[in-house]
Amino acid sequence: MGQARHRAARRRRLEVVGAAAVLLVAGLVGGAVAGTRDPGSGSLTVSGGRAALSASVGRLGDGVASVTFTVPALPTAGGLYLGLDVRDQPGVAAVRGKVRILPDGTLRVGSGTVVAGVEQSFVSAPVPGRLAPGGRLRVDVRVSGADHARAAIRAWVPGATVPPWQYQTFDGTRAVPRSGGVRAWAYLSGSATGSATVTFQGLCTSPDQLPAGPDPDPGSSPAAGTPYGSSPIPGGGP
């Protein structure tokens, strides 16, 4: 009986610590994070000029991270940015893949690095197609490389044909850790009015799905971006 009470008390302490960690992440980036008992799902609320990160799911070195967002409304101005931070070590560095959703529903995808909370040499490219209000958007980010991280991103509407990787960047600075956490991420442009709440599901990692081909030459330019040929992303819809 004493052991059962001890286990129950320990479980309650862990739940409190976990909830506090989620609140700390939200406070650091200025957005609101609503968690669930499923760490792979939740919601992110952001206002103009603010970002939000979910709690971390697992760890990833080389492999693929995935998530599906639901976007109730398009931004009024600027853009709504959604994506994934992978190999994330808070306060140190991460690889970020993200999608910019413009007020008319058009999309841009890109990837880059984040060092000490600041995006470094981020680059992006337009992707054909539009997202409608209430639409869902699947985002995959893959990363590889021990000393220099190579990242690629693709985004599409679930149920449509999976497109090829749409954009790739290479970081030659050695700033990105070899492994780290995986988080869903959102940001709303400062020019947008009101706030935005997006939900996410299926946040997960697939460490066995490695990028094909060799890493770029470490002597090449840091964060050099390469757009891929891509299939159009169909208009959004639940």
Tab-separated table of C-alpha atoms in Angstrom, residues 15-164:
chain	number	residue	atom	x	y	z
A	15	GLU	CA	2.599	15.787	-14.256
A	16	VAL	CA	3.113	19.127	-12.498
A	17	VAL	CA	6.702	19.384	-13.752
A	18	GLY	CA	5.576	18.561	-17.303
A	19	ALA	CA	2.852	21.211	-17.237
A	20	ALA	CA	5.314	23.778	-15.899
A	21	ALA	CA	7.737	22.992	-18.720
A	22	VAL	CA	5.037	23.631	-21.352
A	23	LEU	CA	4.186	26.968	-19.734
A	24	LEU	CA	7.868	27.916	-19.633
A	25	VAL	CA	8.261	27.254	-23.366
A	26	ALA	CA	5.206	29.411	-24.109
A	27	GLY	CA	6.493	32.247	-21.941
A	28	LEU	CA	9.896	32.293	-23.601
A	29	VAL	CA	8.533	32.762	-27.103
A	30	GLY	CA	5.497	34.871	-26.255
A	31	GLY	CA	2.728	32.572	-27.522
A	32	ALA	CA	0.292	30.226	-25.851
A	33	VAL	CA	0.615	26.456	-25.971
A	34	ALA	CA	-2.304	24.186	-25.157
A	35	GLY	CA	-1.121	20.666	-24.475
A	36	THR	CA	-2.871	17.331	-24.221
A	37	ARG	CA	-1.936	13.980	-22.750
A	38	ASP	CA	-0.814	13.074	-26.270
A	39	PRO	CA	2.505	14.922	-26.769
A	40	GLY	CA	2.069	14.650	-30.533
A	41	SER	CA	-0.995	16.909	-30.616
A	42	GLY	CA	-2.108	20.248	-29.229
A	43	SER	CA	-2.639	23.854	-30.293
A	44	LEU	CA	-0.530	26.983	-30.679
A	45	THR	CA	-1.911	30.513	-30.280
A	46	VAL	CA	0.094	33.475	-31.572
A	47	SER	CA	-0.533	37.218	-31.862
A	48	GLY	CA	1.231	39.682	-34.144
A	49	GLY	CA	4.998	39.485	-33.795
A	50	ARG	CA	4.830	36.476	-31.468
A	51	ALA	CA	5.868	32.849	-31.814
A	52	ALA	CA	4.979	29.657	-29.968
A	53	LEU	CA	6.652	26.262	-29.637
A	54	SER	CA	5.139	22.996	-28.512
A	55	ALA	CA	6.716	20.664	-26.005
A	56	SER	CA	9.383	18.430	-27.495
A	57	VAL	CA	8.595	14.975	-28.846
A	58	GLY	CA	11.508	12.543	-28.712
A	59	ARG	CA	14.948	13.208	-30.158
A	60	LEU	CA	16.157	13.196	-33.750
A	61	GLY	CA	19.605	12.996	-35.282
A	62	ASP	CA	19.373	11.945	-38.939
A	63	GLY	CA	15.828	11.347	-40.153
A	64	VAL	CA	12.410	12.888	-40.728
A	65	ALA	CA	10.031	14.836	-38.485
A	66	SER	CA	6.360	15.231	-39.438
A	67	VAL	CA	3.283	17.119	-38.279
A	68	THR	CA	-0.160	18.060	-39.623
A	69	PHE	CA	-1.555	21.526	-38.909
A	70	THR	CA	-5.180	22.682	-39.144
A	71	VAL	CA	-5.514	26.388	-40.043
A	72	PRO	CA	-8.949	27.836	-39.163
A	73	ALA	CA	-8.339	31.250	-40.775
A	74	LEU	CA	-5.837	32.955	-43.065
A	75	PRO	CA	-3.764	35.882	-41.747
A	76	THR	CA	-5.034	39.423	-42.265
A	77	ALA	CA	-1.606	40.705	-43.338
A	78	GLY	CA	2.013	39.614	-43.515
A	79	GLY	CA	1.913	35.883	-43.038
A	80	LEU	CA	1.227	32.983	-40.711
A	81	TYR	CA	4.285	30.750	-40.384
A	82	LEU	CA	4.042	27.095	-39.376
A	83	GLY	CA	6.756	24.496	-39.153
A	84	LEU	CA	9.058	22.249	-37.193
A	85	ASP	CA	12.175	22.803	-35.128
A	86	VAL	CA	14.348	19.669	-35.225
A	87	ARG	CA	17.625	18.806	-33.494
A	88	ASP	CA	16.418	21.443	-31.069
A	89	GLN	CA	18.463	22.278	-27.987
A	90	PRO	CA	16.660	25.232	-26.332
A	91	GLY	CA	18.777	28.358	-26.145
A	92	VAL	CA	21.492	26.783	-28.304
A	93	ALA	CA	20.457	25.921	-31.867
A	94	ALA	CA	17.995	24.028	-34.070
A	95	VAL	CA	17.144	23.327	-37.688
A	96	ARG	CA	13.849	24.944	-38.707
A	97	GLY	CA	11.637	24.050	-41.653
A	98	LYS	CA	8.615	26.281	-42.141
A	99	VAL	CA	5.746	27.231	-44.409
A	100	ARG	CA	4.597	30.812	-44.841
A	101	ILE	CA	0.865	31.146	-45.477
A	102	LEU	CA	-0.010	34.509	-47.040
A	103	PRO	CA	-3.390	36.294	-46.711
A	104	ASP	CA	-4.509	34.986	-50.114
A	105	GLY	CA	-3.602	31.400	-49.177
A	106	THR	CA	-0.461	31.169	-51.302
A	107	LEU	CA	2.489	29.338	-49.790
A	108	ARG	CA	6.247	29.553	-49.463
A	109	VAL	CA	8.449	26.826	-47.982
A	110	GLY	CA	11.942	27.137	-46.638
A	111	SER	CA	14.449	25.862	-44.144
A	112	GLY	CA	17.325	27.296	-42.168
A	113	THR	CA	18.964	27.322	-38.771
A	114	VAL	CA	18.101	29.005	-35.492
A	115	VAL	CA	20.982	29.972	-33.180
A	116	ALA	CA	20.262	31.333	-29.697
A	117	GLY	CA	16.662	32.002	-30.768
A	118	VAL	CA	17.589	33.999	-33.888
A	119	GLU	CA	17.079	32.691	-37.437
A	120	GLN	CA	20.332	32.561	-39.370
A	121	SER	CA	20.330	33.129	-43.158
A	122	PHE	CA	16.841	31.785	-43.657
A	123	VAL	CA	15.816	31.248	-47.276
A	124	SER	CA	12.573	30.152	-48.937
A	125	ALA	CA	10.802	29.621	-52.255
A	126	PRO	CA	7.184	29.775	-53.508
A	127	VAL	CA	5.203	26.573	-53.925
A	128	PRO	CA	2.279	26.319	-56.386
A	129	GLY	CA	-1.182	26.023	-54.862
A	130	ARG	CA	-3.251	27.715	-52.173
A	131	LEU	CA	-4.542	26.847	-48.737
A	132	ALA	CA	-8.182	27.613	-47.914
A	133	PRO	CA	-9.456	28.641	-44.460
A	134	GLY	CA	-10.055	25.532	-42.380
A	135	GLY	CA	-7.538	23.580	-44.442
A	136	ARG	CA	-5.007	21.069	-43.182
A	137	LEU	CA	-1.341	21.121	-44.052
A	138	ARG	CA	1.151	18.280	-43.613
A	139	VAL	CA	4.769	19.347	-43.093
A	140	ASP	CA	7.802	17.049	-43.272
A	141	VAL	CA	11.339	18.141	-42.430
A	142	ARG	CA	14.307	15.849	-42.915
A	143	VAL	CA	17.803	16.463	-41.610
A	144	SER	CA	21.162	14.742	-41.946
A	145	GLY	CA	24.852	15.417	-41.428
A	146	ALA	CA	27.090	15.099	-38.388
A	147	ASP	CA	29.120	18.318	-38.543
A	148	HIS	CA	27.164	20.289	-41.145
A	149	ALA	CA	23.377	19.946	-41.219
A	150	ARG	CA	21.473	19.504	-44.460
A	151	ALA	CA	17.720	20.048	-44.235
A	152	ALA	CA	14.836	19.629	-46.668
A	153	ILE	CA	11.133	20.465	-46.387
A	154	ARG	CA	7.892	19.599	-48.144
A	155	ALA	CA	4.286	20.590	-47.452
A	156	TRP	CA	1.004	19.310	-48.861
A	157	VAL	CA	-2.650	18.717	-48.068
A	158	PRO	CA	-3.253	15.281	-46.495
A	159	GLY	CA	-4.908	12.946	-48.969
A	160	ALA	CA	-3.177	14.513	-51.973
A	161	THR	CA	-0.170	13.044	-53.739
A	162	VAL	CA	2.943	13.372	-51.601
A	163	PRO	CA	5.228	15.871	-53.378
A	164	PRO	CA	8.991	15.546	-53.713
